[in-house]
Amino acid sequence: MDSYADKKFSSNFLWGASSSAYQVEGASSEDGKGPSCQDIKKLPDGTSDLTICADEYHHYKEDVALMAQMGLKAYRFSIAWTRILPQGFGDINLKGIAYYNNLINECLSYGIQPIVTILHFDMPAELNKKGGWSNPESISWYENYSKVLFEYYGDRVKYWLTINEQNIDTLGGGDLGTKNIPAGLSSHLQHIYQQNHNMFLAQAKVMRICHKMLPDAKIGPAPNIYIVYPASSAPEDFIAAQNFNSIRNWLYFDVAVYGKYNEIAAAYLKSHNAYPNMNKDDRAVLCAAKPDFLAFNYYYSTTVSASDGTETVDPNGNLHTLDGKTMGDPGYYRNVLNPNLKRTQWGWEVDPVGFRASFRELASRYHLPMLVTENGLGAYDKLENGRVHDSYRIDFLRDHITQMKLALDEGCDIIGYCPWSNVDLVSTHEGMKKRYGLIYVDRKEEGQGSLKRYPKDSFYWYQKVISSNGKNID
């Protein structure tokens, strides 16, 4: 095989970085913004709230200028639903419209392509009170909101993402603060998968709306995807890996691309009395969606063995946690640690080769262009004399880009790479102290700090990667 240096990314490859509104913007109740489910959720003890975050709401010009200095070709960010529609519906907040107009125009002034996520874990709190995704009206709420975005920003935004990590919202919504499960349900899981089905329908309808309103734009789903390995060559372990891959990964792209629930996931749901109630025209709605590309977030892989029937399902309704020794789903799979992989201090297994394997599997299943919308390493970075020496992050990104390029060589159609995140922002479970950014933000957990920005060593390394179009990764 040729050396890495002989390989080339396309000239229009979207080298970028990512963020989400509720984690980076701050200004959580300024200029008419209403509360989202994230603003009202109970936070882990000792972690930052969302009133300040990285304060990108007031620092967007500085942040975009730094992204331009880094050489970014794209910025993947989300729009806060309640900054546009404070209650989730009704009157449009023109100050919110103006903020994203300014952000988009600032990006374009530097030649940075905006990649916009319509919904990133921040359903309006008022809509959550009405049942959130369990309410069939949620489909029309999301349609209406999306139409507003297409109307105001569609002349400039050419790449749209529907729902960030729908599978994580479904499998782990209890931890994320996105799920409002009524007490006393006879089937907790059925309720969750009914919500999931409504999200599928909303996504499909909005894809069609996008294609109609914005014929030159492209739109796609953005779940969290990782390859699931069998723990051994035992046939039972292979079946367990098929089970978990089908439930956690392929279900979300199978519905988005082909309009159908795969057979393994459907059998699983039926066996748990969790198969969603469907209207007679739902299949036609799903089949009409036609995504233009597949976006996905990748952080690690996982490994499973055959179930021994004693696994513990997380009480929040999650089907997977990072505790690989005891978690799983009785009768379907058991999570185990992979002895071949190193782990981060949070127990996440570092697997660049699994990144490549995920590309290969997605390419063979769906035959669509792929866009990486998150990939990164969280760490307790230390600012010393105005610099952050994060060689560990450089190593992580280098190894993943190397494997991505090998996948590209093997025929995978990859159009962009947007690591998480452009600046330090509020991590879902660890607040400000767990940092992912290429740019350090002087902000402490309790809110202290100047909010001054400091490019990390990884910033300058990524700058060289982009300027060489992926050739210089050392």
Short mmCIF file of C-alpha atoms in Angstrom, two decimals:
data_model
loop_
_atom_site.label_atom_id
_atom_site.label_comp_id
_atom_site.label_asym_id
_atom_site.label_seq_id
_atom_site.Cartn_x
_atom_site.Cartn_y
_atom_site.Cartn_z
CA MET A 1 0.00 0.00 0.00
CA ASP A 2 1.22 3.54 -0.73
CA SER A 3 2.59 5.66 2.09
CA TYR A 4 0.34 8.20 3.79
CA ALA A 5 2.24 11.10 2.16
CA ASP A 6 1.22 9.89 -1.30
CA LYS A 7 -2.48 10.15 -0.56
CA LYS A 8 -4.60 13.23 -1.14
CA PHE A 9 -7.81 14.65 0.26
CA SER A 10 -10.06 16.39 -2.25
CA SER A 11 -9.41 20.11 -2.76
CA ASN A 12 -12.86 20.94 -1.34
CA PHE A 13 -12.59 18.68 1.71
CA LEU A 14 -14.39 20.28 4.65
CA TRP A 15 -11.74 20.56 7.34
CA GLY A 16 -13.71 21.98 10.25
CA ALA A 17 -14.57 21.91 13.94
CA SER A 18 -17.80 21.55 15.92
CA SER A 19 -19.83 22.92 18.81
CA SER A 20 -23.42 23.04 20.04
CA ALA A 21 -25.46 26.06 21.05
CA TYR A 22 -26.30 25.12 24.63
CA GLN A 23 -22.71 24.11 25.42
CA VAL A 24 -20.84 27.06 23.89
CA GLU A 25 -23.03 30.15 23.59
CA GLY A 26 -23.97 31.14 27.12
CA ALA A 27 -26.40 34.10 27.23
CA SER A 28 -28.99 31.46 28.10
CA SER A 29 -31.73 33.96 28.89
CA GLU A 30 -30.56 37.04 26.98
CA ASP A 31 -32.21 38.83 24.06
CA GLY A 32 -35.49 36.98 24.31
CA LYS A 33 -34.18 33.40 24.43
CA GLY A 34 -36.53 30.98 26.18
CA PRO A 35 -35.49 28.03 28.37
CA SER A 36 -34.64 24.67 26.83
CA CYS A 37 -34.67 21.30 28.54
CA GLN A 38 -30.94 21.80 29.10
CA ASP A 39 -31.46 25.07 30.97
CA ILE A 40 -33.81 23.49 33.50
CA LYS A 41 -32.26 20.05 34.00
CA LYS A 42 -30.55 19.04 37.25
CA LEU A 43 -26.81 19.36 36.78
CA PRO A 44 -24.18 17.01 38.20
CA ASP A 45 -22.86 18.39 41.48
CA GLY A 46 -20.03 20.86 41.06
CA THR A 47 -20.46 21.40 37.33
CA SER A 48 -21.05 24.62 35.48
CA ASP A 49 -24.49 25.83 34.52
CA LEU A 50 -25.21 27.17 31.03
CA THR A 51 -25.49 30.88 31.70
CA ILE A 52 -21.95 31.66 30.50
CA CYS A 53 -20.35 28.56 28.91
CA ALA A 54 -17.62 29.87 26.58
CA ASP A 55 -19.79 32.96 25.98
CA GLU A 56 -19.56 32.55 22.22
CA TYR A 57 -22.74 34.61 22.00
CA HIS A 58 -20.64 37.67 22.82
CA HIS A 59 -17.33 36.39 21.41
CA TYR A 60 -18.40 34.93 18.07
CA LYS A 61 -16.38 37.42 16.02
CA GLU A 62 -13.24 36.58 17.94
CA ASP A 63 -13.92 32.85 17.71
CA VAL A 64 -14.58 32.94 13.97
CA ALA A 65 -11.40 34.96 13.44
CA LEU A 66 -9.46 32.30 15.35
CA MET A 67 -11.09 29.55 13.30
CA ALA A 68 -10.03 31.43 10.16
CA GLN A 69 -6.49 31.71 11.53
CA MET A 70 -6.54 27.95 12.06
CA GLY A 71 -7.60 27.59 8.42
CA LEU A 72 -11.00 25.97 8.96
CA LYS A 73 -13.08 25.37 5.86
CA ALA A 74 -16.25 24.64 7.85
CA TYR A 75 -17.84 25.30 11.22
CA ARG A 76 -20.46 22.85 12.41
CA PHE A 77 -22.67 24.49 15.03
CA SER A 78 -26.25 24.18 16.20
CA ILE A 79 -29.04 26.72 16.43
CA ALA A 80 -30.83 27.05 19.77
CA TRP A 81 -34.50 26.42 19.06
CA THR A 82 -35.55 28.70 21.93
CA ARG A 83 -33.38 31.55 20.68
CA ILE A 84 -35.51 31.52 17.52
CA LEU A 85 -38.88 30.49 19.01
CA PRO A 86 -38.72 31.12 22.78
CA GLN A 87 -41.69 28.85 23.54
CA GLY A 88 -40.87 26.43 20.74
CA PHE A 89 -43.69 27.79 18.58
CA GLY A 90 -45.47 31.10 18.02
CA ASP A 91 -43.75 34.45 17.58
CA ILE A 92 -40.25 34.56 16.11
CA ASN A 93 -37.55 36.22 18.21
CA LEU A 94 -35.88 38.61 15.77
CA LYS A 95 -32.88 39.15 18.04
CA GLY A 96 -32.22 35.42 17.85
CA ILE A 97 -32.60 35.51 14.07
CA ALA A 98 -30.10 38.38 13.97
CA TYR A 99 -27.51 36.54 16.07
CA TYR A 100 -27.31 33.56 13.72
CA ASN A 101 -27.42 35.83 10.68
CA ASN A 102 -24.36 37.56 12.10
CA LEU A 103 -22.61 34.29 12.93
CA ILE A 104 -23.27 32.82 9.48
CA ASN A 105 -22.18 36.00 7.70
CA GLU A 106 -19.04 36.20 9.83
CA CYS A 107 -18.13 32.63 8.87
CA LEU A 108 -18.75 33.27 5.19
CA SER A 109 -16.66 36.45 5.26
CA TYR A 110 -13.66 34.20 5.99
CA GLY A 111 -14.68 31.48 3.54
CA ILE A 112 -15.83 29.16 6.33
CA GLN A 113 -18.79 26.98 5.33
CA PRO A 114 -21.53 26.89 8.01
CA ILE A 115 -22.82 23.38 8.74
CA VAL A 116 -25.96 23.82 10.82
CA THR A 117 -27.47 21.31 13.24
CA ILE A 118 -31.19 21.98 13.58
CA LEU A 119 -31.58 20.27 16.98
CA HIS A 120 -28.80 19.35 19.39
CA PHE A 121 -30.31 18.01 22.65
CA ASP A 122 -32.12 21.27 23.48
CA MET A 123 -35.85 20.78 22.98
CA PRO A 124 -37.73 23.86 24.28
CA ALA A 125 -38.77 23.43 27.91
CA GLU A 126 -42.34 24.46 27.11
CA LEU A 127 -42.61 21.69 24.54
CA ASN A 128 -41.13 19.19 26.97
CA LYS A 129 -43.96 20.10 29.35
CA LYS A 130 -46.36 19.13 26.57
CA GLY A 131 -44.72 15.69 26.34
CA GLY A 132 -41.77 16.47 24.07
CA TRP A 133 -41.20 13.80 21.43
CA SER A 134 -43.87 11.56 23.00
CA ASN A 135 -46.51 14.04 21.79
CA PRO A 136 -47.41 13.39 18.12
CA GLU A 137 -47.58 17.17 17.67
CA SER A 138 -43.80 17.22 18.16
CA ILE A 139 -43.46 16.33 14.47
CA SER A 140 -45.22 19.52 13.39
CA TRP A 141 -43.34 21.57 16.03
CA TYR A 142 -40.04 20.45 14.53
CA GLU A 143 -41.29 20.98 10.98
CA ASN A 144 -42.38 24.53 11.76
CA TYR A 145 -39.09 25.37 13.46
CA SER A 146 -37.07 23.93 10.59
CA LYS A 147 -39.04 25.93 8.03
CA VAL A 148 -38.15 29.13 9.90
CA LEU A 149 -34.46 28.23 9.71
CA PHE A 150 -34.64 27.35 6.03
CA GLU A 151 -36.47 30.60 5.29
CA TYR A 152 -34.03 32.87 7.12
CA TYR A 153 -30.71 31.08 6.52
CA GLY A 154 -31.20 28.80 3.52
CA ASP A 155 -29.78 31.33 1.07
CA ARG A 156 -26.36 30.88 2.71
CA VAL A 157 -26.33 27.55 4.56
CA LYS A 158 -25.73 24.65 2.18
CA TYR A 159 -25.25 21.82 4.71
CA TRP A 160 -27.91 20.90 7.29
CA LEU A 161 -28.00 18.24 10.00
CA THR A 162 -31.39 17.12 11.30
CA ILE A 163 -31.05 15.80 14.86
CA ASN A 164 -27.76 15.39 16.66
CA GLU A 165 -27.21 11.88 18.05
CA GLN A 166 -30.81 10.69 17.93
CA ASN A 167 -29.63 7.28 19.08
CA ILE A 168 -27.95 8.73 22.18
CA ASP A 169 -31.06 10.79 22.88
CA THR A 170 -33.05 7.55 22.70
CA LEU A 171 -30.65 5.26 24.55
CA GLY A 172 -29.40 7.80 27.08
CA GLY A 173 -31.93 10.61 27.29
CA GLY A 174 -32.24 10.16 31.04
CA ASP A 175 -28.62 11.21 31.46
CA LEU A 176 -28.82 14.00 28.92
CA GLY A 177 -31.85 15.69 30.41
CA THR A 178 -33.78 15.33 27.17
CA LYS A 179 -36.36 12.76 28.30
CA ASN A 180 -39.50 13.41 30.30
CA ILE A 181 -40.87 9.93 31.08
CA PRO A 182 -44.24 9.88 32.87
CA ALA A 183 -44.34 7.90 36.12
CA GLY A 184 -46.20 4.60 36.28
CA LEU A 185 -45.72 3.54 32.67
CA SER A 186 -46.32 -0.13 31.97
CA SER A 187 -43.60 -0.06 29.29
CA HIS A 188 -40.79 2.45 29.81
CA LEU A 189 -39.02 1.16 26.71
CA GLN A 190 -42.11 1.39 24.51
CA HIS A 191 -42.50 5.04 25.49
CA ILE A 192 -38.87 5.77 24.59
CA TYR A 193 -39.14 4.07 21.20
CA GLN A 194 -42.39 5.84 20.43
CA GLN A 195 -40.52 9.08 20.95
CA ASN A 196 -37.77 7.74 18.72
CA HIS A 197 -40.27 6.92 15.99
CA ASN A 198 -41.72 10.42 16.13
CA MET A 199 -38.19 11.76 15.71
CA PHE A 200 -37.74 9.54 12.66
CA LEU A 201 -40.94 10.91 11.14
CA ALA A 202 -40.02 14.51 11.94
CA GLN A 203 -36.57 14.04 10.44
CA ALA A 204 -37.97 12.48 7.27
CA LYS A 205 -40.50 15.26 6.76
CA VAL A 206 -37.89 17.96 7.29
CA MET A 207 -35.54 16.35 4.78
CA ARG A 208 -38.30 16.59 2.18
CA ILE A 209 -39.07 20.18 3.17
CA CYS A 210 -35.40 21.08 2.85
CA HIS A 211 -35.18 19.59 -0.64
CA LYS A 212 -38.30 21.49 -1.67
CA MET A 213 -37.41 24.86 -0.15
CA LEU A 214 -33.65 24.68 -0.75
CA PRO A 215 -32.97 22.60 -3.87
CA ASP A 216 -29.25 23.41 -3.79
CA ALA A 217 -28.77 22.48 -0.12
CA LYS A 218 -27.82 19.10 1.33
CA ILE A 219 -29.24 17.53 4.48
CA GLY A 220 -28.55 14.39 6.47
CA PRO A 221 -28.92 12.66 9.87
CA ALA A 222 -26.17 12.82 12.51
CA PRO A 223 -26.24 9.91 14.99
CA ASN A 224 -23.36 8.73 17.16
CA ILE A 225 -21.87 5.68 15.46
CA TYR A 226 -19.17 3.23 16.50
CA ILE A 227 -18.38 -0.25 15.37
CA VAL A 228 -19.24 -3.05 17.82
CA TYR A 229 -16.75 -5.94 17.99
CA PRO A 230 -17.42 -9.52 19.16
CA ALA A 231 -15.26 -10.35 22.19
CA SER A 232 -14.01 -13.56 20.58
CA SER A 233 -14.43 -15.82 17.57
CA ALA A 234 -17.22 -17.67 19.38
CA PRO A 235 -20.32 -17.62 17.18
CA GLU A 236 -22.43 -16.52 20.14
CA ASP A 237 -20.25 -13.42 20.57
CA PHE A 238 -20.65 -12.60 16.90
CA ILE A 239 -24.45 -12.79 17.26
CA ALA A 240 -24.21 -10.48 20.29
CA ALA A 241 -22.22 -7.96 18.23
CA GLN A 242 -24.79 -8.14 15.46
CA ASN A 243 -27.52 -7.51 18.02
CA PHE A 244 -25.92 -4.43 19.49
CA ASN A 245 -24.80 -3.02 16.11
CA SER A 246 -28.35 -3.36 14.80
CA ILE A 247 -30.01 -1.79 17.85
CA ARG A 248 -27.50 0.99 18.50
CA ASN A 249 -26.13 1.87 15.06
CA TRP A 250 -27.80 0.52 11.94
CA LEU A 251 -31.38 1.19 13.04
CA TYR A 252 -30.78 4.94 12.79
CA PHE A 253 -29.29 4.94 9.31
CA ASP A 254 -31.55 2.13 8.03
CA VAL A 255 -34.62 4.24 8.78
CA ALA A 256 -33.04 7.45 7.47
CA VAL A 257 -31.79 5.90 4.21
CA TYR A 258 -34.16 3.02 3.49
CA GLY A 259 -37.24 4.00 5.49
CA LYS A 260 -37.40 0.72 7.42
CA TYR A 261 -36.51 -0.81 10.76
CA ASN A 262 -33.92 -3.54 10.30
CA GLU A 263 -35.06 -7.03 11.15
CA ILE A 264 -32.87 -7.53 14.23
CA ALA A 265 -33.85 -4.23 15.83
CA ALA A 266 -37.53 -4.81 15.01
CA ALA A 267 -37.43 -8.28 16.59
CA TYR A 268 -35.74 -6.83 19.68
CA LEU A 269 -38.41 -4.14 20.07
CA LYS A 270 -41.25 -6.59 19.59
CA SER A 271 -39.79 -8.99 22.16
CA HIS A 272 -39.70 -6.11 24.66
CA ASN A 273 -43.21 -4.91 23.80
CA ALA A 274 -41.53 -1.70 22.66
CA TYR A 275 -42.32 -1.63 18.97
CA PRO A 276 -43.80 1.81 18.24
CA ASN A 277 -47.36 2.37 17.16
CA MET A 278 -47.38 3.38 13.50
CA ASN A 279 -49.89 4.97 11.19
CA LYS A 280 -50.53 3.38 7.81
CA ASP A 281 -48.66 6.12 5.95
CA ASP A 282 -45.56 6.22 8.19
CA ARG A 283 -43.54 3.90 5.95
CA ALA A 284 -44.21 6.11 2.92
CA VAL A 285 -43.12 9.18 4.90
CA LEU A 286 -39.89 7.51 5.98
CA CYS A 287 -39.09 6.17 2.50
CA ALA A 288 -39.52 9.61 0.92
CA ALA A 289 -36.80 11.27 3.03
CA LYS A 290 -33.69 10.67 0.83
CA PRO A 291 -30.72 12.08 2.80
CA ASP A 292 -27.90 13.58 0.73
CA PHE A 293 -25.12 12.41 3.05
CA LEU A 294 -24.58 10.68 6.39
CA ALA A 295 -23.07 12.64 9.24
CA PHE A 296 -21.86 10.84 12.33
CA ASN A 297 -20.03 11.43 15.62
CA TYR A 298 -17.29 8.98 16.62
CA TYR A 299 -15.37 8.81 19.89
CA TYR A 300 -14.70 5.14 20.62
CA SER A 301 -15.71 1.57 19.73
CA THR A 302 -17.17 -1.06 22.02
CA THR A 303 -16.93 -4.81 22.44
CA VAL A 304 -19.58 -7.31 23.51
CA SER A 305 -19.86 -10.96 24.37
CA ALA A 306 -22.84 -13.24 24.51
CA SER A 307 -25.28 -12.44 27.28
CA ASP A 308 -25.35 -14.65 30.34
CA GLY A 309 -28.73 -13.26 31.36
CA THR A 310 -27.47 -11.31 34.39
CA GLU A 311 -26.66 -7.98 32.74
CA THR A 312 -27.91 -4.73 34.22
CA VAL A 313 -29.79 -2.24 32.08
CA ASP A 314 -29.22 1.32 33.22
CA PRO A 315 -32.21 2.61 35.27
CA ASN A 316 -32.43 5.71 33.06
CA GLY A 317 -33.37 3.45 30.17
CA ASN A 318 -29.92 3.43 28.57
CA LEU A 319 -28.96 0.37 26.60
CA HIS A 320 -25.25 1.05 26.94
CA THR A 321 -22.96 2.59 29.52
CA LEU A 322 -19.19 2.79 29.78
CA ASP A 323 -19.06 0.16 32.52
CA GLY A 324 -18.29 -2.76 30.26
CA LYS A 325 -18.13 -5.38 33.01
CA THR A 326 -21.74 -5.50 34.10
CA MET A 327 -23.88 -3.61 31.61
CA GLY A 328 -25.72 -4.99 28.63
CA ASP A 329 -29.13 -6.32 27.78
CA PRO A 330 -30.09 -9.76 29.08
CA GLY A 331 -30.40 -12.23 26.25
CA TYR A 332 -28.84 -9.90 23.67
CA TYR A 333 -25.32 -8.77 24.59
CA ARG A 334 -22.94 -8.10 27.44
CA ASN A 335 -20.51 -5.18 27.34
CA VAL A 336 -16.88 -6.14 27.97
CA LEU A 337 -13.60 -4.26 28.02
CA ASN A 338 -11.35 -4.67 24.99
CA PRO A 339 -7.86 -5.71 26.16
CA ASN A 340 -6.34 -4.50 22.89
CA LEU A 341 -7.22 -0.83 23.43
CA LYS A 342 -6.03 1.95 25.70
CA ARG A 343 -8.62 3.97 27.60
CA THR A 344 -9.01 7.60 28.53
CA GLN A 345 -9.28 8.64 32.18
CA TRP A 346 -13.07 8.42 31.72
CA GLY A 347 -12.90 4.83 30.53
CA TRP A 348 -13.50 5.59 26.86
CA GLU A 349 -11.59 3.14 24.68
CA VAL A 350 -9.34 4.87 22.14
CA ASP A 351 -9.73 3.13 18.78
CA PRO A 352 -8.64 4.93 15.60
CA VAL A 353 -8.82 1.68 13.63
CA GLY A 354 -12.45 1.35 14.72
CA PHE A 355 -13.00 4.76 13.09
CA ARG A 356 -11.78 3.30 9.81
CA ALA A 357 -13.89 0.18 10.33
CA SER A 358 -16.96 2.34 10.91
CA PHE A 359 -16.40 4.20 7.62
CA ARG A 360 -16.01 0.93 5.74
CA GLU A 361 -19.19 -0.55 7.19
CA LEU A 362 -21.23 2.61 6.54
CA ALA A 363 -19.94 2.79 2.97
CA SER A 364 -20.89 -0.80 2.23
CA ARG A 365 -24.34 -0.45 3.77
CA TYR A 366 -25.52 2.95 2.57
CA HIS A 367 -23.42 4.14 -0.40
CA LEU A 368 -23.65 7.82 0.53
CA PRO A 369 -21.05 10.52 1.24
CA MET A 370 -19.99 10.71 4.89
CA LEU A 371 -19.27 13.74 7.07
CA VAL A 372 -17.60 13.42 10.47
CA THR A 373 -19.34 15.88 12.79
CA GLU A 374 -17.61 15.03 16.08
CA ASN A 375 -14.37 13.31 17.06
CA GLY A 376 -12.17 14.41 19.90
CA LEU A 377 -10.47 13.88 23.23
CA GLY A 378 -11.58 15.41 26.53
CA ALA A 379 -8.88 16.16 29.07
CA TYR A 380 -8.03 18.27 32.11
CA ASP A 381 -5.91 20.73 30.12
CA LYS A 382 -3.50 23.01 31.96
CA LEU A 383 -2.73 26.59 30.91
CA GLU A 384 0.95 27.39 31.46
CA ASN A 385 2.41 30.75 30.48
CA GLY A 386 -0.34 31.29 27.95
CA ARG A 387 0.01 27.88 26.28
CA VAL A 388 -1.62 24.48 26.56
CA HIS A 389 0.70 21.62 25.60
CA ASP A 390 -1.87 19.01 24.61
CA SER A 391 0.26 16.47 22.78
CA TYR A 392 -2.23 13.78 23.88
CA ARG A 393 -4.96 15.49 21.84
CA ILE A 394 -2.66 15.83 18.83
CA ASP A 395 -1.87 12.11 19.03
CA PHE A 396 -5.58 11.26 19.21
CA LEU A 397 -6.52 13.42 16.23
CA ARG A 398 -3.49 12.38 14.17
CA ASP A 399 -4.24 8.69 14.62
CA HIS A 400 -7.90 9.16 13.67
CA ILE A 401 -7.12 11.30 10.61
CA THR A 402 -4.59 8.68 9.48
CA GLN A 403 -7.23 5.95 9.66
CA MET A 404 -9.81 8.21 7.99
CA LYS A 405 -7.44 8.69 5.08
CA LEU A 406 -6.95 4.94 4.77
CA ALA A 407 -10.74 4.55 4.61
CA LEU A 408 -10.84 7.22 1.93
CA ASP A 409 -8.23 5.26 -0.04
CA GLU A 410 -10.37 2.16 0.24
CA GLY A 411 -13.22 3.84 -1.57
CA CYS A 412 -15.15 5.50 1.25
CA ASP A 413 -16.67 8.80 0.16
CA ILE A 414 -15.72 11.19 2.98
CA ILE A 415 -16.47 14.88 2.47
CA GLY A 416 -15.38 16.46 5.75
CA TYR A 417 -13.97 16.16 9.24
CA CYS A 418 -15.16 18.37 12.12
CA PRO A 419 -13.54 17.44 15.44
CA TRP A 420 -15.14 18.35 18.76
CA SER A 421 -14.64 21.16 19.56
CA ASN A 422 -13.46 24.52 18.25
CA VAL A 423 -13.23 26.12 21.72
CA ASP A 424 -13.52 24.70 25.22
CA LEU A 425 -17.18 24.39 26.13
CA VAL A 426 -19.38 22.86 28.82
CA SER A 427 -19.13 19.08 28.71
CA THR A 428 -22.44 17.28 29.30
CA HIS A 429 -21.31 15.50 32.47
CA GLU A 430 -18.07 17.22 33.47
CA GLY A 431 -18.76 20.94 33.00
CA MET A 432 -15.88 23.22 31.97
CA LYS A 433 -13.11 21.15 33.53
CA LYS A 434 -13.26 18.42 30.88
CA ARG A 435 -11.92 20.28 27.87
CA TYR A 436 -12.16 19.27 24.22
CA GLY A 437 -11.32 22.50 22.44
CA LEU A 438 -8.51 23.37 20.09
CA ILE A 439 -8.71 26.78 21.77
CA TYR A 440 -8.50 27.18 25.56
CA VAL A 441 -11.11 29.42 27.22
CA ASP A 442 -10.21 30.99 30.56
CA ARG A 443 -13.33 29.98 32.44
CA LYS A 444 -13.58 28.12 35.73
CA GLU A 445 -16.37 25.79 36.83
CA GLU A 446 -17.96 28.36 39.12
CA GLY A 447 -17.93 31.07 36.44
CA GLN A 448 -14.69 32.88 37.24
CA GLY A 449 -12.25 33.74 34.49
CA SER A 450 -11.49 36.35 31.88
CA LEU A 451 -12.94 34.28 28.98
CA LYS A 452 -9.73 35.06 27.12
CA ARG A 453 -8.93 32.65 24.30
CA TYR A 454 -5.58 30.83 24.02
CA PRO A 455 -4.79 28.62 21.02
CA LYS A 456 -3.49 25.23 22.20
CA ASP A 457 -0.64 23.29 20.63
CA SER A 458 -3.34 21.24 18.87
CA PHE A 459 -4.59 24.47 17.24
CA TYR A 460 -1.23 25.03 15.55
CA TRP A 461 -0.89 21.36 14.65
CA TYR A 462 -4.36 21.30 13.03
CA GLN A 463 -3.48 24.52 11.23
CA LYS A 464 -0.61 22.66 9.52
CA VAL A 465 -2.82 19.68 8.72
CA ILE A 466 -5.36 21.92 6.99
CA SER A 467 -2.83 24.09 5.15
CA SER A 468 -1.21 20.93 3.74
CA ASN A 469 -4.65 19.41 3.00
CA GLY A 470 -3.89 16.46 5.26
CA LYS A 471 -0.34 15.74 4.12
CA ASN A 472 1.48 17.19 7.12
CA ILE A 473 0.17 15.36 10.17
CA ASP A 474 3.43 14.95 12.13
#
